[in-house]
mmCIF file of N, CA and C in Angstrom:
data_model
loop_
_atom_site.group_PDB
_atom_site.id
_atom_site.type_symbol
_atom_site.label_atom_id
_atom_site.label_comp_id
_atom_site.label_asym_id
_atom_site.label_seq_id
_atom_site.Cartn_x
_atom_site.Cartn_y
_atom_site.Cartn_z
ATOM 1 N N MET A 271 0.837 -1.184 0.000
ATOM 2 C CA MET A 271 0.000 0.000 0.000
ATOM 3 C C MET A 271 0.880 1.245 0.000
ATOM 4 N N ASP A 272 0.594 2.161 -0.888
ATOM 5 C CA ASP A 272 1.361 3.393 -0.959
ATOM 6 C C ASP A 272 0.974 4.335 0.170
ATOM 7 N N THR A 273 1.954 5.056 0.636
ATOM 8 C CA THR A 273 1.752 6.051 1.674
ATOM 9 C C THR A 273 2.718 7.202 1.399
ATOM 10 N N ILE A 274 2.623 8.244 2.161
ATOM 11 C CA ILE A 274 3.509 9.390 1.977
ATOM 12 C C ILE A 274 4.755 9.176 2.826
ATOM 13 N N VAL A 275 5.918 9.284 2.183
ATOM 14 C CA VAL A 275 7.189 9.123 2.886
ATOM 15 C C VAL A 275 8.107 10.294 2.568
ATOM 16 N N LEU A 276 9.000 10.558 3.479
ATOM 17 C CA LEU A 276 9.959 11.641 3.350
ATOM 18 C C LEU A 276 11.066 11.260 2.377
ATOM 19 N N LYS A 277 11.443 12.181 1.503
ATOM 20 C CA LYS A 277 12.642 12.007 0.676
ATOM 21 C C LYS A 277 13.800 12.462 1.560
ATOM 22 N N VAL A 278 14.424 11.515 2.211
ATOM 23 C CA VAL A 278 15.361 11.823 3.288
ATOM 24 C C VAL A 278 16.509 12.709 2.822
ATOM 25 N N GLU A 279 17.169 12.351 1.753
ATOM 26 C CA GLU A 279 18.321 13.144 1.301
ATOM 27 C C GLU A 279 17.908 14.570 0.948
ATOM 28 N N ASP A 280 16.771 14.714 0.288
ATOM 29 C CA ASP A 280 16.297 16.052 -0.074
ATOM 30 C C ASP A 280 15.937 16.855 1.173
ATOM 31 N N PHE A 281 15.289 16.191 2.134
ATOM 32 C CA PHE A 281 14.955 16.865 3.394
ATOM 33 C C PHE A 281 16.220 17.312 4.114
ATOM 34 N N LEU A 282 17.213 16.438 4.188
ATOM 35 C CA LEU A 282 18.451 16.786 4.883
ATOM 36 C C LEU A 282 19.169 17.947 4.192
ATOM 37 N N ASP A 283 19.096 18.009 2.872
ATOM 38 C CA ASP A 283 19.683 19.141 2.144
ATOM 39 C C ASP A 283 18.976 20.441 2.510
ATOM 40 N N VAL A 284 17.637 20.404 2.532
ATOM 41 C CA VAL A 284 16.845 21.602 2.855
ATOM 42 C C VAL A 284 17.091 22.025 4.304
ATOM 43 N N ALA A 285 17.034 21.080 5.221
ATOM 44 C CA ALA A 285 17.246 21.394 6.634
ATOM 45 C C ALA A 285 18.682 21.855 6.875
ATOM 46 N N GLY A 286 19.631 21.191 6.235
ATOM 47 C CA GLY A 286 21.038 21.556 6.401
ATOM 48 C C GLY A 286 21.339 22.960 5.899
ATOM 49 N N ALA A 287 20.633 23.394 4.863
ATOM 50 C CA ALA A 287 20.819 24.748 4.342
ATOM 51 C C ALA A 287 20.430 25.798 5.375
ATOM 52 N N ARG A 288 19.581 25.420 6.314
ATOM 53 C CA ARG A 288 19.175 26.316 7.402
ATOM 54 C C ARG A 288 20.007 26.088 8.663
ATOM 55 N N GLY A 289 20.988 25.197 8.579
ATOM 56 C CA GLY A 289 21.826 24.913 9.735
ATOM 57 C C GLY A 289 21.224 23.891 10.679
ATOM 58 N N HIS A 290 20.165 23.220 10.247
ATOM 59 C CA HIS A 290 19.498 22.215 11.070
ATOM 60 C C HIS A 290 20.004 20.833 10.666
ATOM 61 N N THR A 291 21.122 20.438 11.249
ATOM 62 C CA THR A 291 21.748 19.186 10.847
ATOM 63 C C THR A 291 21.491 18.038 11.820
ATOM 64 N N THR A 292 21.006 18.333 13.015
ATOM 65 C CA THR A 292 20.755 17.277 13.998
ATOM 66 C C THR A 292 19.256 17.078 14.198
ATOM 67 N N TYR A 293 18.913 15.932 14.753
ATOM 68 C CA TYR A 293 17.509 15.674 15.085
ATOM 69 C C TYR A 293 16.976 16.770 16.003
ATOM 70 N N GLU A 294 17.782 17.172 16.969
ATOM 71 C CA GLU A 294 17.346 18.171 17.950
ATOM 72 C C GLU A 294 17.043 19.510 17.277
ATOM 73 N N GLN A 295 17.914 19.941 16.371
ATOM 74 C CA GLN A 295 17.693 21.205 15.668
ATOM 75 C C GLN A 295 16.464 21.132 14.771
ATOM 76 N N GLN A 296 16.286 20.010 14.099
ATOM 77 C CA GLN A 296 15.130 19.838 13.222
ATOM 78 C C GLN A 296 13.847 19.778 14.043
ATOM 79 N N ALA A 297 13.883 19.120 15.188
ATOM 80 C CA ALA A 297 12.706 19.029 16.053
ATOM 81 C C ALA A 297 12.312 20.406 16.578
ATOM 82 N N GLU A 298 13.301 21.168 17.026
ATOM 83 C CA GLU A 298 13.006 22.499 17.547
ATOM 84 C C GLU A 298 12.436 23.401 16.454
ATOM 85 N N ALA A 299 13.006 23.334 15.267
ATOM 86 C CA ALA A 299 12.546 24.190 14.167
ATOM 87 C C ALA A 299 11.132 23.835 13.712
ATOM 88 N N THR A 300 10.841 22.541 13.609
ATOM 89 C CA THR A 300 9.548 22.115 13.059
ATOM 90 C C THR A 300 8.455 21.969 14.114
ATOM 91 N N GLY A 301 8.849 21.781 15.357
ATOM 92 C CA GLY A 301 7.859 21.517 16.397
ATOM 93 C C GLY A 301 7.471 20.045 16.465
ATOM 94 N N LEU A 302 8.191 19.205 15.733
ATOM 95 C CA LEU A 302 7.949 17.759 15.786
ATOM 96 C C LEU A 302 8.834 17.144 16.853
ATOM 97 N N GLY A 303 8.444 15.991 17.341
ATOM 98 C CA GLY A 303 9.263 15.280 18.301
ATOM 99 C C GLY A 303 10.437 14.596 17.614
ATOM 100 N N ILE A 304 11.481 14.388 18.373
ATOM 101 C CA ILE A 304 12.656 13.701 17.839
ATOM 102 C C ILE A 304 12.278 12.308 17.361
ATOM 103 N N ALA A 305 11.416 11.623 18.100
ATOM 104 C CA ALA A 305 10.999 10.274 17.699
ATOM 105 C C ALA A 305 10.255 10.305 16.362
ATOM 106 N N THR A 306 9.450 11.322 16.142
ATOM 107 C CA THR A 306 8.730 11.458 14.880
ATOM 108 C C THR A 306 9.705 11.672 13.730
ATOM 109 N N LEU A 307 10.676 12.555 13.936
ATOM 110 C CA LEU A 307 11.678 12.787 12.893
ATOM 111 C C LEU A 307 12.485 11.528 12.623
ATOM 112 N N HIS A 308 12.812 10.803 13.667
ATOM 113 C CA HIS A 308 13.559 9.558 13.489
ATOM 114 C C HIS A 308 12.746 8.575 12.642
ATOM 115 N N ARG A 309 11.460 8.455 12.950
ATOM 116 C CA ARG A 309 10.582 7.548 12.195
ATOM 117 C C ARG A 309 10.500 7.970 10.734
ATOM 118 N N LEU A 310 10.333 9.267 10.487
ATOM 119 C CA LEU A 310 10.246 9.761 9.112
ATOM 120 C C LEU A 310 11.549 9.520 8.357
ATOM 121 N N ARG A 311 12.669 9.815 9.022
ATOM 122 C CA ARG A 311 13.970 9.649 8.365
ATOM 123 C C ARG A 311 14.334 8.178 8.182
ATOM 124 N N ALA A 312 13.678 7.295 8.918
ATOM 125 C CA ALA A 312 13.915 5.849 8.768
ATOM 126 C C ALA A 312 12.968 5.224 7.739
ATOM 127 N N GLY A 313 12.150 6.049 7.088
ATOM 128 C CA GLY A 313 11.270 5.537 6.044
ATOM 129 C C GLY A 313 9.848 5.281 6.485
ATOM 130 N N GLY A 314 9.479 5.749 7.676
ATOM 131 C CA GLY A 314 8.121 5.563 8.170
ATOM 132 C C GLY A 314 7.138 6.506 7.491
ATOM 133 N N PRO A 315 5.853 6.225 7.635
ATOM 134 C CA PRO A 315 4.832 7.053 6.984
ATOM 135 C C PRO A 315 4.724 8.432 7.619
ATOM 136 N N ALA A 316 4.431 9.424 6.783
ATOM 137 C CA ALA A 316 4.276 10.800 7.249
ATOM 138 C C ALA A 316 2.801 11.128 7.394
ATOM 139 N N GLY A 317 2.437 11.663 8.531
ATOM 140 C CA GLY A 317 1.061 12.082 8.776
ATOM 141 C C GLY A 317 0.863 13.532 8.357
ATOM 142 N N PRO A 318 -0.392 13.972 8.307
ATOM 143 C CA PRO A 318 -0.689 15.332 7.840
ATOM 144 C C PRO A 318 -0.041 16.431 8.674
ATOM 145 N N ALA A 319 0.013 16.265 9.999
ATOM 146 C CA ALA A 319 0.609 17.304 10.847
ATOM 147 C C ALA A 319 2.105 17.424 10.579
ATOM 148 N N ALA A 320 2.794 16.296 10.455
ATOM 149 C CA ALA A 320 4.233 16.316 10.192
ATOM 150 C C ALA A 320 4.515 16.936 8.828
ATOM 151 N N ILE A 321 3.726 16.585 7.838
ATOM 152 C CA ILE A 321 3.895 17.146 6.500
ATOM 153 C C ILE A 321 3.740 18.665 6.548
ATOM 154 N N ALA A 322 2.668 19.130 7.179
ATOM 155 C CA ALA A 322 2.397 20.570 7.252
ATOM 156 C C ALA A 322 3.518 21.313 7.972
ATOM 157 N N LYS A 323 4.005 20.747 9.069
ATOM 158 C CA LYS A 323 5.058 21.425 9.828
ATOM 159 C C LYS A 323 6.358 21.511 9.041
ATOM 160 N N ILE A 324 6.711 20.457 8.344
ATOM 161 C CA ILE A 324 7.949 20.480 7.554
ATOM 162 C C ILE A 324 7.825 21.458 6.394
ATOM 163 N N LEU A 325 6.715 21.426 5.681
ATOM 164 C CA LEU A 325 6.527 22.329 4.541
ATOM 165 C C LEU A 325 6.508 23.783 4.987
ATOM 166 N N THR A 326 5.842 24.061 6.087
ATOM 167 C CA THR A 326 5.745 25.426 6.591
ATOM 168 C C THR A 326 7.094 25.922 7.108
ATOM 169 N N THR A 327 7.772 25.096 7.864
ATOM 170 C CA THR A 327 9.050 25.498 8.458
ATOM 171 C C THR A 327 10.088 25.822 7.396
ATOM 172 N N TYR A 328 10.183 24.965 6.393
ATOM 173 C CA TYR A 328 11.249 25.120 5.413
ATOM 174 C C TYR A 328 10.814 25.801 4.119
ATOM 175 N N GLY A 329 9.541 26.123 3.998
ATOM 176 C CA GLY A 329 9.058 26.858 2.830
ATOM 177 C C GLY A 329 9.280 26.122 1.519
ATOM 178 N N VAL A 330 9.046 24.825 1.552
ATOM 179 C CA VAL A 330 9.238 24.005 0.354
ATOM 180 C C VAL A 330 7.902 23.421 -0.089
ATOM 181 N N SER A 331 7.869 22.938 -1.318
ATOM 182 C CA SER A 331 6.652 22.294 -1.818
ATOM 183 C C SER A 331 6.662 20.822 -1.409
ATOM 184 N N PHE A 332 5.497 20.233 -1.457
ATOM 185 C CA PHE A 332 5.345 18.823 -1.110
ATOM 186 C C PHE A 332 6.298 17.955 -1.930
ATOM 187 N N GLU A 333 6.336 18.180 -3.223
ATOM 188 C CA GLU A 333 7.134 17.349 -4.123
ATOM 189 C C GLU A 333 8.633 17.436 -3.860
ATOM 190 N N GLU A 334 9.073 18.525 -3.219
ATOM 191 C CA GLU A 334 10.500 18.692 -2.946
ATOM 192 C C GLU A 334 11.003 17.737 -1.865
ATOM 193 N N VAL A 335 10.166 17.417 -0.885
ATOM 194 C CA VAL A 335 10.661 16.614 0.239
ATOM 195 C C VAL A 335 9.820 15.380 0.562
ATOM 196 N N PHE A 336 8.719 15.178 -0.139
ATOM 197 C CA PHE A 336 7.880 14.006 0.101
ATOM 198 C C PHE A 336 7.582 13.292 -1.210
ATOM 199 N N THR A 337 7.258 12.018 -1.099
ATOM 200 C CA THR A 337 6.851 11.227 -2.247
ATOM 201 C C THR A 337 5.839 10.189 -1.789
ATOM 202 N N CYS A 338 5.138 9.624 -2.721
ATOM 203 C CA CYS A 338 4.239 8.520 -2.403
ATOM 204 C C CYS A 338 4.986 7.231 -2.685
ATOM 205 N N GLY A 339 5.007 6.365 -1.722
ATOM 206 C CA GLY A 339 5.730 5.113 -1.867
ATOM 207 C C GLY A 339 5.336 4.153 -0.780
ATOM 208 N N THR A 340 6.165 3.176 -0.573
ATOM 209 C CA THR A 340 5.913 2.179 0.453
ATOM 210 C C THR A 340 6.746 2.508 1.677
ATOM 211 N N ALA A 341 6.087 2.617 2.805
ATOM 212 C CA ALA A 341 6.800 2.892 4.049
ATOM 213 C C ALA A 341 7.604 1.667 4.451
ATOM 214 N N THR A 342 8.730 1.924 5.090
ATOM 215 C CA THR A 342 9.547 0.837 5.602
ATOM 216 C C THR A 342 8.815 0.194 6.768
ATOM 217 N N PRO A 343 8.599 -1.113 6.727
ATOM 218 C CA PRO A 343 7.875 -1.751 7.832
ATOM 219 C C PRO A 343 8.672 -1.664 9.130
ATOM 220 N N ARG A 344 7.950 -1.495 10.205
ATOM 221 C CA ARG A 344 8.581 -1.461 11.520
ATOM 222 C C ARG A 344 9.010 -2.872 11.891
ATOM 223 N N PRO A 345 10.207 -2.995 12.428
ATOM 224 C CA PRO A 345 10.636 -4.335 12.836
ATOM 225 C C PRO A 345 9.785 -4.830 13.999
ATOM 226 N N THR A 346 9.499 -6.103 13.971
ATOM 227 C CA THR A 346 8.741 -6.662 15.081
ATOM 228 C C THR A 346 9.691 -6.955 16.218
ATOM 229 N N ARG A 347 9.238 -6.668 17.396
ATOM 230 C CA ARG A 347 10.066 -6.905 18.571
ATOM 231 C C ARG A 347 9.832 -8.304 19.090
ATOM 232 N N ARG A 348 10.910 -8.927 19.434
ATOM 233 C CA ARG A 348 10.774 -10.232 20.065
ATOM 234 C C ARG A 348 10.474 -10.019 21.540
ATOM 235 N N PRO A 349 9.695 -10.903 22.126
ATOM 236 C CA PRO A 349 9.432 -10.761 23.559
ATOM 237 C C PRO A 349 10.738 -10.869 24.342
ATOM 238 N N ALA A 350 10.783 -10.140 25.426
ATOM 239 C CA ALA A 350 11.981 -10.172 26.263
ATOM 240 C C ALA A 350 12.180 -11.591 26.806
ATOM 241 N N ARG A 351 13.427 -12.000 26.847
ATOM 242 C CA ARG A 351 13.728 -13.316 27.397
ATOM 243 C C ARG A 351 13.587 -13.264 28.900
ATOM 244 N N ARG A 352 12.988 -14.284 29.422
ATOM 245 C CA ARG A 352 12.842 -14.357 30.883
ATOM 246 C C ARG A 352 14.047 -15.088 31.449
ATOM 247 N N VAL A 353 14.575 -14.503 32.486
ATOM 248 C CA VAL A 353 15.738 -15.103 33.136
ATOM 249 C C VAL A 353 15.263 -15.706 34.454
ATOM 250 N N LYS A 354 15.624 -16.956 34.657
ATOM 251 C CA LYS A 354 15.201 -17.603 35.899
ATOM 252 C C LYS A 354 15.973 -17.003 37.059
ATOM 253 N N ALA A 355 15.261 -16.820 38.156
ATOM 254 C CA ALA A 355 15.887 -16.281 39.360
ATOM 255 C C ALA A 355 16.868 -17.314 39.914
ATOM 256 N N ALA A 356 17.952 -16.824 40.446
ATOM 257 C CA ALA A 356 18.961 -17.716 41.016
ATOM 258 C C ALA A 356 18.394 -18.361 42.283
ATOM 259 N N ALA A 357 18.720 -19.626 42.429
ATOM 260 C CA ALA A 357 18.251 -20.340 43.625
ATOM 261 C C ALA A 357 18.983 -19.808 44.856
ATOM 262 N N ALA A 358 18.238 -19.632 45.920
ATOM 263 C CA ALA A 358 18.830 -19.073 47.140
ATOM 264 C C ALA A 358 19.583 -20.104 47.947
#
């Protein structure tokens, strides 16, 4: 299923031109959380609020930093291994 994803290299070029090279700088500028930026930069789907904040902050068009494609699936977490308590 197609979804909206960030063109990471293009986004980093646009953000870097403003001196926003770290997650923290990009989060502060856009008002997005660091975890959200990490998800977007890792190929996760972009929601309407994130799209609007990035476009507004950097004054770019949708086509410059977003595309329609397949989001990178989130890895499934394995359940934590249970460690038996040491016998007293």
